Amino acid sequence: MKKIDLNLLIALDVLLEECSVLAAAKRLGLSPSATSRTLARLRDATGDPILVQAGRSLVPTPHAEQLAGRLHALVQEAQSVLTPVLVPVDPGELERVFTIRANEGFVALFAPAIIAVVAKEAPRVRLHFAPKPDKDTAPLRQGTIDLDIGTTGSSAPEVRSHLLFRDRFIGVVRSNHPLLDEPVTPERYVSHGHVVTSRRGLWHGPVDDALLELGLQRDILAVVPSFSDALNVARHSDLIALVPSLCLGDVDSREKRLQSFALPVSTPEVTISAMWHPRLDADPEHRWLRQKLIATCRTMLETGPRG
C-alpha cells in the first residue's frame, strides 16, 4: 500500500483557503520555505500545479477548486477520528476567551442572560461578542471566532449547526400611525414609505417578491445597516420598518412608542442557528459553552417577554 502523508491534506486545505504561501505558513506554524516545499510535494503528488500566479496573487487551478469542496470535510473527519475522547469540564476551573459572532439584535436580547449564566458557573471565562458584517464562514474555518449566530448558508457544508429558534418578519410603525386606522391590506401596506435593513445595501427582499405577485411594489425610501436603525427611523417618522419579531424590544412595547402588525403577505420563516467548525465539535470546553448558550436561549424564549 502506497504510503500517504495525511499532513499534506491539512496543508492543501490551508493553502486553498489562503491562496498565499506566507499566510498559509503562518497558520501551519511553518516557515515560508517549508510551506513552499510542501506545495511542491502537493504538486508532485496530484500532478497539478494547485496554485498558479495571477498578477501578484496566487489562484487555484480548476482541479484544485474541485478538490476544495471535498477536502474540508475530509480533513475535519480525519481530525475528528484522532480527537481524544471527551473528558468532563469543571466550569469553575475553566479559563478561556470565547468569541461569539452575532448581529446587534441577538446581542441586545440574549447577551445579558448568556453572560450572567456563564459568569455564575465559570467566573474566569470571558465572552467576546464580535459584530457580524456578513455571512462569511472564513472566520469559523480560520478559528478567529468560536460560534457564529445567524442563518445557515450553503457556502460551508462542513460547518456544524444547532437550531436556536425560528422567527417571523413583522411590520413596525410609530404609535398612532395612519396605517393602523384600518386593517392592513397589501394595497394599504404599499401606500406608505418604507425603510429596510441590509448590510449589503440591498433594496429588494422576500416581501417584495410576494407583493410583486399581486402586482404591487413598496416605495423604499431608505436602506439602513441594522434592524435597530430601522426601528429608530420608524419611531421618528411615518416610514414602515420590516424586522424580525424578536427585534421589537419590550421597552418600546411598554412605552407604546412603536406598534407592530402582521404582514399582509406571506414571507419565509427566519431560522437562527448556532454554528461552529467541526474541529471544535469534540472540544469539551467548547461543547460546554454551546450547551449553555443553547439552553439560555431556549429558556428566554419560553419564559421571557417577546415585545
PDB file of C-alpha atoms in Angstrom:
ATOM      1  CA  MET A   1       0.000   0.000   0.000  1.00  0.00           C
ATOM      2  CA  LYS A   2       1.406   3.369  -1.023  1.00  0.00           C
ATOM      3  CA  LYS A   3       2.464   5.462   1.960  1.00  0.00           C
ATOM      4  CA  ILE A   4       0.338   8.626   2.267  1.00  0.00           C
ATOM      5  CA  ASP A   5       1.296  11.689   4.308  1.00  0.00           C
ATOM      6  CA  LEU A   6      -2.015  12.954   5.714  1.00  0.00           C
ATOM      7  CA  ASN A   7      -0.301  16.190   6.747  1.00  0.00           C
ATOM      8  CA  LEU A   8      -0.321  17.096   3.078  1.00  0.00           C
ATOM      9  CA  LEU A   9      -4.122  17.175   3.179  1.00  0.00           C
ATOM     10  CA  ILE A  10      -4.074  19.674   6.038  1.00  0.00           C
ATOM     11  CA  ALA A  11      -1.520  21.823   4.222  1.00  0.00           C
ATOM     12  CA  LEU A  12      -3.526  21.681   1.000  1.00  0.00           C
ATOM     13  CA  ASP A  13      -6.685  22.686   2.870  1.00  0.00           C
ATOM     14  CA  VAL A  14      -4.980  25.769   4.332  1.00  0.00           C
ATOM     15  CA  LEU A  15      -3.222  26.703   1.089  1.00  0.00           C
ATOM     16  CA  LEU A  16      -6.504  26.658  -0.823  1.00  0.00           C
ATOM     17  CA  GLU A  17      -8.198  28.785   1.827  1.00  0.00           C
ATOM     18  CA  GLU A  18      -5.429  31.369   1.940  1.00  0.00           C
ATOM     19  CA  CYS A  19      -4.152  31.295  -1.666  1.00  0.00           C
ATOM     20  CA  SER A  20      -0.912  32.602  -0.185  1.00  0.00           C
ATOM     21  CA  VAL A  21       2.229  30.733   0.846  1.00  0.00           C
ATOM     22  CA  LEU A  22       3.048  33.329   3.515  1.00  0.00           C
ATOM     23  CA  ALA A  23      -0.449  33.305   5.073  1.00  0.00           C
ATOM     24  CA  ALA A  24      -0.598  29.508   4.939  1.00  0.00           C
ATOM     25  CA  ALA A  25       2.829  29.239   6.565  1.00  0.00           C
ATOM     26  CA  LYS A  26       1.659  31.408   9.464  1.00  0.00           C
ATOM     27  CA  ARG A  27      -1.423  29.243  10.069  1.00  0.00           C
ATOM     28  CA  LEU A  28       0.509  25.989   9.719  1.00  0.00           C
ATOM     29  CA  GLY A  29       3.295  27.129  12.023  1.00  0.00           C
ATOM     30  CA  LEU A  30       5.894  26.575   9.303  1.00  0.00           C
ATOM     31  CA  SER A  31       8.446  28.776   7.609  1.00  0.00           C
ATOM     32  CA  PRO A  32       7.584  30.143   4.149  1.00  0.00           C
ATOM     33  CA  SER A  33      10.327  27.997   2.600  1.00  0.00           C
ATOM     34  CA  ALA A  34       8.977  24.854   4.284  1.00  0.00           C
ATOM     35  CA  THR A  35       5.480  25.712   3.057  1.00  0.00           C
ATOM     36  CA  SER A  36       6.823  26.231  -0.475  1.00  0.00           C
ATOM     37  CA  ARG A  37       8.409  22.785  -0.319  1.00  0.00           C
ATOM     38  CA  THR A  38       5.089  21.348   0.877  1.00  0.00           C
ATOM     39  CA  LEU A  39       3.341  22.977  -2.080  1.00  0.00           C
ATOM     40  CA  ALA A  40       5.926  21.396  -4.376  1.00  0.00           C
ATOM     41  CA  ARG A  41       5.196  17.971  -2.820  1.00  0.00           C
ATOM     42  CA  LEU A  42       1.464  18.540  -3.327  1.00  0.00           C
ATOM     43  CA  ARG A  43       2.053  19.399  -6.977  1.00  0.00           C
ATOM     44  CA  ASP A  44       4.086  16.238  -7.394  1.00  0.00           C
ATOM     45  CA  ALA A  45       1.511  14.072  -5.595  1.00  0.00           C
ATOM     46  CA  THR A  46      -1.506  15.401  -7.513  1.00  0.00           C
ATOM     47  CA  GLY A  47       0.117  16.062 -10.852  1.00  0.00           C
ATOM     48  CA  ASP A  48      -1.442  19.519 -10.812  1.00  0.00           C
ATOM     49  CA  PRO A  49       0.035  22.997 -10.157  1.00  0.00           C
ATOM     50  CA  ILE A  50      -2.635  23.570  -7.407  1.00  0.00           C
ATOM     51  CA  LEU A  51      -1.889  27.322  -7.165  1.00  0.00           C
ATOM     52  CA  VAL A  52      -0.696  29.444 -10.072  1.00  0.00           C
ATOM     53  CA  GLN A  53       0.437  33.037 -10.368  1.00  0.00           C
ATOM     54  CA  ALA A  54      -2.143  35.614 -11.473  1.00  0.00           C
ATOM     55  CA  GLY A  55      -0.546  39.036 -11.358  1.00  0.00           C
ATOM     56  CA  ARG A  56       0.791  39.420  -7.819  1.00  0.00           C
ATOM     57  CA  SER A  57      -1.561  36.815  -6.370  1.00  0.00           C
ATOM     58  CA  LEU A  58      -1.976  33.043  -6.411  1.00  0.00           C
ATOM     59  CA  VAL A  59      -5.206  31.479  -7.666  1.00  0.00           C
ATOM     60  CA  PRO A  60      -6.319  27.827  -7.531  1.00  0.00           C
ATOM     61  CA  THR A  61      -6.417  25.738 -10.663  1.00  0.00           C
ATOM     62  CA  PRO A  62      -9.750  24.226 -11.787  1.00  0.00           C
ATOM     63  CA  HIS A  63      -8.638  20.872 -10.381  1.00  0.00           C
ATOM     64  CA  ALA A  64      -7.782  22.467  -7.033  1.00  0.00           C
ATOM     65  CA  GLU A  65     -11.182  24.165  -6.902  1.00  0.00           C
ATOM     66  CA  GLN A  66     -12.852  20.781  -7.416  1.00  0.00           C
ATOM     67  CA  LEU A  67     -10.786  19.303  -4.595  1.00  0.00           C
ATOM     68  CA  ALA A  68     -11.581  22.137  -2.166  1.00  0.00           C
ATOM     69  CA  GLY A  69     -15.215  21.167  -1.639  1.00  0.00           C
ATOM     70  CA  ARG A  70     -14.334  17.592  -0.635  1.00  0.00           C
ATOM     71  CA  LEU A  71     -11.163  18.493   1.183  1.00  0.00           C
ATOM     72  CA  HIS A  72     -12.649  20.462   4.118  1.00  0.00           C
ATOM     73  CA  ALA A  73     -14.953  17.635   5.134  1.00  0.00           C
ATOM     74  CA  LEU A  74     -12.208  15.022   4.646  1.00  0.00           C
ATOM     75  CA  VAL A  75      -9.686  16.874   6.821  1.00  0.00           C
ATOM     76  CA  GLN A  76     -12.174  17.543   9.587  1.00  0.00           C
ATOM     77  CA  GLU A  77     -13.379  13.947   9.601  1.00  0.00           C
ATOM     78  CA  ALA A  78      -9.797  12.716   9.913  1.00  0.00           C
ATOM     79  CA  GLN A  79      -9.139  15.120  12.790  1.00  0.00           C
ATOM     80  CA  SER A  80     -12.337  14.002  14.491  1.00  0.00           C
ATOM     81  CA  VAL A  81     -11.239  10.367  14.362  1.00  0.00           C
ATOM     82  CA  LEU A  82      -7.963  11.265  16.077  1.00  0.00           C
ATOM     83  CA  THR A  83      -9.532  13.566  18.703  1.00  0.00           C
ATOM     84  CA  PRO A  84      -9.321  12.276  22.297  1.00  0.00           C
ATOM     85  CA  VAL A  85     -12.479  11.053  23.998  1.00  0.00           C
ATOM     86  CA  LEU A  86     -14.411  13.810  25.737  1.00  0.00           C
ATOM     87  CA  VAL A  87     -13.475  14.487  29.333  1.00  0.00           C
ATOM     88  CA  PRO A  88     -15.667  16.244  31.906  1.00  0.00           C
ATOM     89  CA  VAL A  89     -15.283  20.015  32.209  1.00  0.00           C
ATOM     90  CA  ASP A  90     -15.050  21.793  35.549  1.00  0.00           C
ATOM     91  CA  PRO A  91     -16.507  25.245  34.715  1.00  0.00           C
ATOM     92  CA  GLY A  92     -15.077  26.693  37.927  1.00  0.00           C
ATOM     93  CA  GLU A  93     -11.549  25.928  36.680  1.00  0.00           C
ATOM     94  CA  LEU A  94     -12.180  26.912  33.065  1.00  0.00           C
ATOM     95  CA  GLU A  95     -10.128  29.902  31.906  1.00  0.00           C
ATOM     96  CA  ARG A  96     -10.698  30.839  28.289  1.00  0.00           C
ATOM     97  CA  VAL A  97     -11.922  33.588  25.969  1.00  0.00           C
ATOM     98  CA  PHE A  98     -14.734  32.591  23.592  1.00  0.00           C
ATOM     99  CA  THR A  99     -15.592  34.754  20.590  1.00  0.00           C
ATOM    100  CA  ILE A 100     -19.240  34.725  19.508  1.00  0.00           C
ATOM    101  CA  ARG A 101     -20.195  36.494  16.281  1.00  0.00           C
ATOM    102  CA  ALA A 102     -23.786  37.758  16.219  1.00  0.00           C
ATOM    103  CA  ASN A 103     -25.819  40.707  14.996  1.00  0.00           C
ATOM    104  CA  GLU A 104     -26.838  43.533  17.299  1.00  0.00           C
ATOM    105  CA  GLY A 105     -30.386  42.194  17.722  1.00  0.00           C
ATOM    106  CA  PHE A 106     -29.212  38.884  19.157  1.00  0.00           C
ATOM    107  CA  VAL A 107     -26.674  40.609  21.405  1.00  0.00           C
ATOM    108  CA  ALA A 108     -29.258  43.057  22.746  1.00  0.00           C
ATOM    109  CA  LEU A 109     -31.791  40.343  23.523  1.00  0.00           C
ATOM    110  CA  PHE A 110     -29.720  37.355  24.618  1.00  0.00           C
ATOM    111  CA  ALA A 111     -26.209  38.503  25.601  1.00  0.00           C
ATOM    112  CA  PRO A 112     -27.079  39.726  29.129  1.00  0.00           C
ATOM    113  CA  ALA A 113     -28.577  36.363  30.099  1.00  0.00           C
ATOM    114  CA  ILE A 114     -25.782  34.364  28.440  1.00  0.00           C
ATOM    115  CA  ILE A 115     -23.120  36.440  30.204  1.00  0.00           C
ATOM    116  CA  ALA A 116     -24.879  36.010  33.556  1.00  0.00           C
ATOM    117  CA  VAL A 117     -25.145  32.224  33.216  1.00  0.00           C
ATOM    118  CA  VAL A 118     -21.529  31.823  32.118  1.00  0.00           C
ATOM    119  CA  ALA A 119     -20.196  34.196  34.797  1.00  0.00           C
ATOM    120  CA  LYS A 120     -22.057  32.315  37.527  1.00  0.00           C
ATOM    121  CA  GLU A 121     -20.696  28.894  36.562  1.00  0.00           C
ATOM    122  CA  ALA A 122     -17.320  29.832  35.041  1.00  0.00           C
ATOM    123  CA  PRO A 123     -16.127  33.139  36.556  1.00  0.00           C
ATOM    124  CA  ARG A 124     -12.817  33.059  34.664  1.00  0.00           C
ATOM    125  CA  VAL A 125     -14.394  32.671  31.233  1.00  0.00           C
ATOM    126  CA  ARG A 126     -14.594  35.797  29.099  1.00  0.00           C
ATOM    127  CA  LEU A 127     -17.038  36.287  26.223  1.00  0.00           C
ATOM    128  CA  HIS A 128     -16.231  38.461  23.218  1.00  0.00           C
ATOM    129  CA  PHE A 129     -19.334  39.294  21.172  1.00  0.00           C
ATOM    130  CA  ALA A 130     -17.990  40.239  17.745  1.00  0.00           C
ATOM    131  CA  PRO A 131     -20.005  42.149  15.092  1.00  0.00           C
ATOM    132  CA  LYS A 132     -21.449  40.224  12.160  1.00  0.00           C
ATOM    133  CA  PRO A 133     -20.900  42.292   8.998  1.00  0.00           C
ATOM    134  CA  ASP A 134     -21.702  39.372   6.671  1.00  0.00           C
ATOM    135  CA  LYS A 135     -22.281  35.611   6.489  1.00  0.00           C
ATOM    136  CA  ASP A 136     -18.713  34.736   5.526  1.00  0.00           C
ATOM    137  CA  THR A 137     -17.711  31.399   7.096  1.00  0.00           C
ATOM    138  CA  ALA A 138     -13.963  32.068   6.777  1.00  0.00           C
ATOM    139  CA  PRO A 139     -13.648  33.239  10.424  1.00  0.00           C
ATOM    140  CA  LEU A 140     -15.038  29.876  11.581  1.00  0.00           C
ATOM    141  CA  ARG A 141     -12.637  27.979   9.364  1.00  0.00           C
ATOM    142  CA  GLN A 142      -9.683  30.119  10.437  1.00  0.00           C
ATOM    143  CA  GLY A 143     -10.544  29.860  14.128  1.00  0.00           C
ATOM    144  CA  THR A 144     -10.937  33.594  14.751  1.00  0.00           C
ATOM    145  CA  ILE A 145     -14.456  33.007  16.104  1.00  0.00           C
ATOM    146  CA  ASP A 146     -15.806  30.100  18.155  1.00  0.00           C
ATOM    147  CA  LEU A 147     -19.525  30.399  17.468  1.00  0.00           C
ATOM    148  CA  ASP A 148     -21.459  32.110  14.707  1.00  0.00           C
ATOM    149  CA  ILE A 149     -25.101  33.035  15.305  1.00  0.00           C
ATOM    150  CA  GLY A 150     -27.391  33.524  12.333  1.00  0.00           C
ATOM    151  CA  THR A 151     -28.983  31.855   9.348  1.00  0.00           C
ATOM    152  CA  THR A 152     -27.152  28.869   7.922  1.00  0.00           C
ATOM    153  CA  GLY A 153     -25.737  29.158   4.431  1.00  0.00           C
ATOM    154  CA  SER A 154     -24.556  26.733   1.769  1.00  0.00           C
ATOM    155  CA  SER A 155     -21.005  28.045   1.376  1.00  0.00           C
ATOM    156  CA  ALA A 156     -19.542  25.799   4.094  1.00  0.00           C
ATOM    157  CA  PRO A 157     -21.305  22.424   4.169  1.00  0.00           C
ATOM    158  CA  GLU A 158     -18.896  21.056   6.777  1.00  0.00           C
ATOM    159  CA  VAL A 159     -19.946  23.609   9.426  1.00  0.00           C
ATOM    160  CA  ARG A 160     -21.946  22.135  12.312  1.00  0.00           C
ATOM    161  CA  SER A 161     -25.129  23.892  13.468  1.00  0.00           C
ATOM    162  CA  HIS A 162     -27.888  23.722  16.067  1.00  0.00           C
ATOM    163  CA  LEU A 163     -31.239  25.457  15.603  1.00  0.00           C
ATOM    164  CA  LEU A 164     -31.789  28.092  18.304  1.00  0.00           C
ATOM    165  CA  PHE A 165     -35.178  29.463  17.296  1.00  0.00           C
ATOM    166  CA  ARG A 166     -37.483  30.383  14.460  1.00  0.00           C
ATOM    167  CA  ASP A 167     -38.805  33.881  13.930  1.00  0.00           C
ATOM    168  CA  ARG A 168     -41.056  35.764  11.533  1.00  0.00           C
ATOM    169  CA  PHE A 169     -40.903  39.189   9.962  1.00  0.00           C
ATOM    170  CA  ILE A 170     -43.393  41.826  11.101  1.00  0.00           C
ATOM    171  CA  GLY A 171     -44.173  45.393  10.186  1.00  0.00           C
ATOM    172  CA  VAL A 172     -43.478  48.163  12.688  1.00  0.00           C
ATOM    173  CA  VAL A 173     -44.690  51.771  12.707  1.00  0.00           C
ATOM    174  CA  ARG A 174     -44.756  54.634  15.191  1.00  0.00           C
ATOM    175  CA  SER A 175     -47.677  54.901  17.565  1.00  0.00           C
ATOM    176  CA  ASN A 176     -50.847  56.377  16.025  1.00  0.00           C
ATOM    177  CA  HIS A 177     -49.591  55.747  12.507  1.00  0.00           C
ATOM    178  CA  PRO A 178     -52.464  56.177   9.985  1.00  0.00           C
ATOM    179  CA  LEU A 179     -51.749  52.728   8.534  1.00  0.00           C
ATOM    180  CA  LEU A 180     -53.282  51.128  11.625  1.00  0.00           C
ATOM    181  CA  ASP A 181     -56.553  53.078  11.424  1.00  0.00           C
ATOM    182  CA  GLU A 182     -57.934  50.237   9.296  1.00  0.00           C
ATOM    183  CA  PRO A 183     -56.974  46.587   8.616  1.00  0.00           C
ATOM    184  CA  VAL A 184     -53.594  46.373   6.876  1.00  0.00           C
ATOM    185  CA  THR A 185     -54.124  45.139   3.333  1.00  0.00           C
ATOM    186  CA  PRO A 186     -51.374  44.720   0.725  1.00  0.00           C
ATOM    187  CA  GLU A 187     -52.651  47.849  -1.026  1.00  0.00           C
ATOM    188  CA  ARG A 188     -52.577  49.963   2.149  1.00  0.00           C
ATOM    189  CA  TYR A 189     -49.184  48.493   3.095  1.00  0.00           C
ATOM    190  CA  VAL A 190     -47.549  49.780  -0.104  1.00  0.00           C
ATOM    191  CA  SER A 191     -49.300  53.161   0.099  1.00  0.00           C
ATOM    192  CA  HIS A 192     -46.755  54.383   2.687  1.00  0.00           C
ATOM    193  CA  GLY A 193     -42.973  54.789   2.533  1.00  0.00           C
ATOM    194  CA  HIS A 194     -40.665  52.066   3.858  1.00  0.00           C
ATOM    195  CA  VAL A 195     -37.249  51.650   5.493  1.00  0.00           C
ATOM    196  CA  VAL A 196     -35.438  48.343   5.030  1.00  0.00           C
ATOM    197  CA  THR A 197     -32.401  46.733   6.593  1.00  0.00           C
ATOM    198  CA  SER A 198     -29.488  45.363   4.600  1.00  0.00           C
ATOM    199  CA  ARG A 199     -25.795  45.158   5.455  1.00  0.00           C
ATOM    200  CA  ARG A 200     -25.071  44.836   1.730  1.00  0.00           C
ATOM    201  CA  GLY A 201     -27.326  47.714   0.662  1.00  0.00           C
ATOM    202  CA  LEU A 202     -29.976  45.520  -0.986  1.00  0.00           C
ATOM    203  CA  TRP A 203     -33.305  47.170  -1.815  1.00  0.00           C
ATOM    204  CA  HIS A 204     -35.287  44.014  -2.591  1.00  0.00           C
ATOM    205  CA  GLY A 205     -36.275  41.086  -0.374  1.00  0.00           C
ATOM    206  CA  PRO A 206     -38.795  38.232   0.062  1.00  0.00           C
ATOM    207  CA  VAL A 207     -41.663  40.592   0.954  1.00  0.00           C
ATOM    208  CA  ASP A 208     -41.134  42.377  -2.351  1.00  0.00           C
ATOM    209  CA  ASP A 209     -41.360  39.075  -4.221  1.00  0.00           C
ATOM    210  CA  ALA A 210     -44.693  38.352  -2.507  1.00  0.00           C
ATOM    211  CA  LEU A 211     -46.002  41.820  -3.313  1.00  0.00           C
ATOM    212  CA  LEU A 212     -44.854  41.543  -6.922  1.00  0.00           C
ATOM    213  CA  GLU A 213     -47.105  38.519  -7.378  1.00  0.00           C
ATOM    214  CA  LEU A 214     -50.004  40.827  -6.520  1.00  0.00           C
ATOM    215  CA  GLY A 215     -48.771  43.497  -8.923  1.00  0.00           C
ATOM    216  CA  LEU A 216     -47.679  45.736  -6.039  1.00  0.00           C
ATOM    217  CA  GLN A 217     -44.392  47.399  -5.098  1.00  0.00           C
ATOM    218  CA  ARG A 218     -43.123  49.066  -1.932  1.00  0.00           C
ATOM    219  CA  ASP A 219     -41.822  52.639  -2.014  1.00  0.00           C
ATOM    220  CA  ILE A 220     -38.496  52.151  -0.199  1.00  0.00           C
ATOM    221  CA  LEU A 221     -37.098  55.500   0.861  1.00  0.00           C
ATOM    222  CA  ALA A 222     -34.110  54.320   2.887  1.00  0.00           C
ATOM    223  CA  VAL A 223     -31.801  51.368   3.485  1.00  0.00           C
ATOM    224  CA  VAL A 224     -30.072  51.112   6.894  1.00  0.00           C
ATOM    225  CA  PRO A 225     -27.463  48.616   8.150  1.00  0.00           C
ATOM    226  CA  SER A 226     -29.268  47.216  11.212  1.00  0.00           C
ATOM    227  CA  PHE A 227     -32.747  46.387  12.478  1.00  0.00           C
ATOM    228  CA  SER A 228     -32.274  48.730  15.444  1.00  0.00           C
ATOM    229  CA  ASP A 229     -31.601  51.535  12.948  1.00  0.00           C
ATOM    230  CA  ALA A 230     -34.805  50.643  11.072  1.00  0.00           C
ATOM    231  CA  LEU A 231     -36.811  50.736  14.321  1.00  0.00           C
ATOM    232  CA  ASN A 232     -35.329  54.115  15.193  1.00  0.00           C
ATOM    233  CA  VAL A 233     -36.290  55.523  11.795  1.00  0.00           C
ATOM    234  CA  ALA A 234     -39.838  54.171  12.175  1.00  0.00           C
ATOM    235  CA  ARG A 235     -40.055  55.616  15.693  1.00  0.00           C
ATOM    236  CA  HIS A 236     -39.376  59.138  14.422  1.00  0.00           C
ATOM    237  CA  SER A 237     -41.092  59.128  11.025  1.00  0.00           C
ATOM    238  CA  ASP A 238     -44.031  57.781   9.049  1.00  0.00           C
ATOM    239  CA  LEU A 239     -41.907  55.083   7.383  1.00  0.00           C
ATOM    240  CA  ILE A 240     -42.761  51.403   7.874  1.00  0.00           C
ATOM    241  CA  ALA A 241     -39.970  49.144   9.147  1.00  0.00           C
ATOM    242  CA  LEU A 242     -39.651  45.426   8.460  1.00  0.00           C
ATOM    243  CA  VAL A 243     -37.927  43.455  11.248  1.00  0.00           C
ATOM    244  CA  PRO A 244     -37.932  40.001  12.862  1.00  0.00           C
ATOM    245  CA  SER A 245     -40.446  39.968  15.721  1.00  0.00           C
ATOM    246  CA  LEU A 246     -37.743  39.370  18.338  1.00  0.00           C
ATOM    247  CA  CYS A 247     -36.154  42.709  17.450  1.00  0.00           C
ATOM    248  CA  LEU A 248     -39.123  44.608  18.858  1.00  0.00           C
ATOM    249  CA  GLY A 249     -37.946  45.041  22.427  1.00  0.00           C
ATOM    250  CA  ASP A 250     -40.195  45.237  25.460  1.00  0.00           C
ATOM    251  CA  VAL A 251     -39.154  48.849  26.183  1.00  0.00           C
ATOM    252  CA  ASP A 252     -40.912  50.220  23.110  1.00  0.00           C
ATOM    253  CA  SER A 253     -43.810  47.855  23.730  1.00  0.00           C
ATOM    254  CA  ARG A 254     -44.323  49.192  27.263  1.00  0.00           C
ATOM    255  CA  GLU A 255     -43.946  52.810  26.281  1.00  0.00           C
ATOM    256  CA  LYS A 256     -46.215  52.372  23.265  1.00  0.00           C
ATOM    257  CA  ARG A 257     -43.737  54.210  21.069  1.00  0.00           C
ATOM    258  CA  LEU A 258     -43.892  51.562  18.358  1.00  0.00           C
ATOM    259  CA  GLN A 259     -46.653  49.269  17.206  1.00  0.00           C
ATOM    260  CA  SER A 260     -46.287  46.059  15.246  1.00  0.00           C
ATOM    261  CA  PHE A 261     -48.609  44.330  12.818  1.00  0.00           C
ATOM    262  CA  ALA A 262     -48.696  41.105  10.826  1.00  0.00           C
ATOM    263  CA  LEU A 263     -47.565  41.464   7.252  1.00  0.00           C
ATOM    264  CA  PRO A 264     -50.396  41.317   4.708  1.00  0.00           C
ATOM    265  CA  VAL A 265     -48.370  38.875   2.571  1.00  0.00           C
ATOM    266  CA  SER A 266     -46.647  35.599   3.405  1.00  0.00           C
ATOM    267  CA  THR A 267     -42.854  35.573   3.833  1.00  0.00           C
ATOM    268  CA  PRO A 268     -40.425  32.728   4.636  1.00  0.00           C
ATOM    269  CA  GLU A 269     -39.753  31.922   8.265  1.00  0.00           C
ATOM    270  CA  VAL A 270     -36.388  33.030   9.679  1.00  0.00           C
ATOM    271  CA  THR A 271     -34.323  30.250  11.286  1.00  0.00           C
ATOM    272  CA  ILE A 272     -31.494  31.279  13.591  1.00  0.00           C
ATOM    273  CA  SER A 273     -28.795  28.736  14.465  1.00  0.00           C
ATOM    274  CA  ALA A 274     -25.575  28.476  16.401  1.00  0.00           C
ATOM    275  CA  MET A 275     -22.755  27.356  14.069  1.00  0.00           C
ATOM    276  CA  TRP A 276     -19.242  26.115  14.745  1.00  0.00           C
ATOM    277  CA  HIS A 277     -16.378  24.452  12.920  1.00  0.00           C
ATOM    278  CA  PRO A 278     -16.067  20.636  13.089  1.00  0.00           C
ATOM    279  CA  ARG A 279     -12.629  20.825  14.672  1.00  0.00           C
ATOM    280  CA  LEU A 280     -14.331  22.189  17.811  1.00  0.00           C
ATOM    281  CA  ASP A 281     -17.112  19.623  17.808  1.00  0.00           C
ATOM    282  CA  ALA A 282     -15.371  17.353  20.328  1.00  0.00           C
ATOM    283  CA  ASP A 283     -13.715  20.128  22.330  1.00  0.00           C
ATOM    284  CA  PRO A 284     -15.208  19.658  25.833  1.00  0.00           C
ATOM    285  CA  GLU A 285     -14.885  23.341  26.752  1.00  0.00           C
ATOM    286  CA  HIS A 286     -16.489  24.498  23.518  1.00  0.00           C
ATOM    287  CA  ARG A 287     -19.249  21.922  23.943  1.00  0.00           C
ATOM    288  CA  TRP A 288     -19.921  23.270  27.437  1.00  0.00           C
ATOM    289  CA  LEU A 289     -20.298  26.800  26.031  1.00  0.00           C
ATOM    290  CA  ARG A 290     -22.608  25.603  23.254  1.00  0.00           C
ATOM    291  CA  GLN A 291     -24.842  23.811  25.712  1.00  0.00           C
ATOM    292  CA  LYS A 292     -25.067  26.873  27.974  1.00  0.00           C
ATOM    293  CA  LEU A 293     -25.853  29.232  25.101  1.00  0.00           C
ATOM    294  CA  ILE A 294     -28.475  26.910  23.602  1.00  0.00           C
ATOM    295  CA  ALA A 295     -30.150  26.282  26.966  1.00  0.00           C
ATOM    296  CA  THR A 296     -30.172  30.004  27.843  1.00  0.00           C
ATOM    297  CA  CYS A 297     -31.779  30.997  24.546  1.00  0.00           C
ATOM    298  CA  ARG A 298     -34.402  28.279  24.955  1.00  0.00           C
ATOM    299  CA  THR A 299     -35.220  29.395  28.500  1.00  0.00           C
ATOM    300  CA  MET A 300     -35.544  33.041  27.495  1.00  0.00           C
ATOM    301  CA  LEU A 301     -37.861  32.254  24.608  1.00  0.00           C
ATOM    302  CA  GLU A 302     -40.056  30.092  26.828  1.00  0.00           C
ATOM    303  CA  THR A 303     -40.308  32.495  29.753  1.00  0.00           C
ATOM    304  CA  GLY A 304     -39.136  35.970  28.706  1.00  0.00           C
ATOM    305  CA  PRO A 305     -41.008  38.821  27.019  1.00  0.00           C
ATOM    306  CA  ARG A 306     -41.083  38.969  23.251  1.00  0.00           C
ATOM    307  CA  GLY A 307     -42.151  42.571  22.923  1.00  0.00           C
TER     308      GLY A 307
END
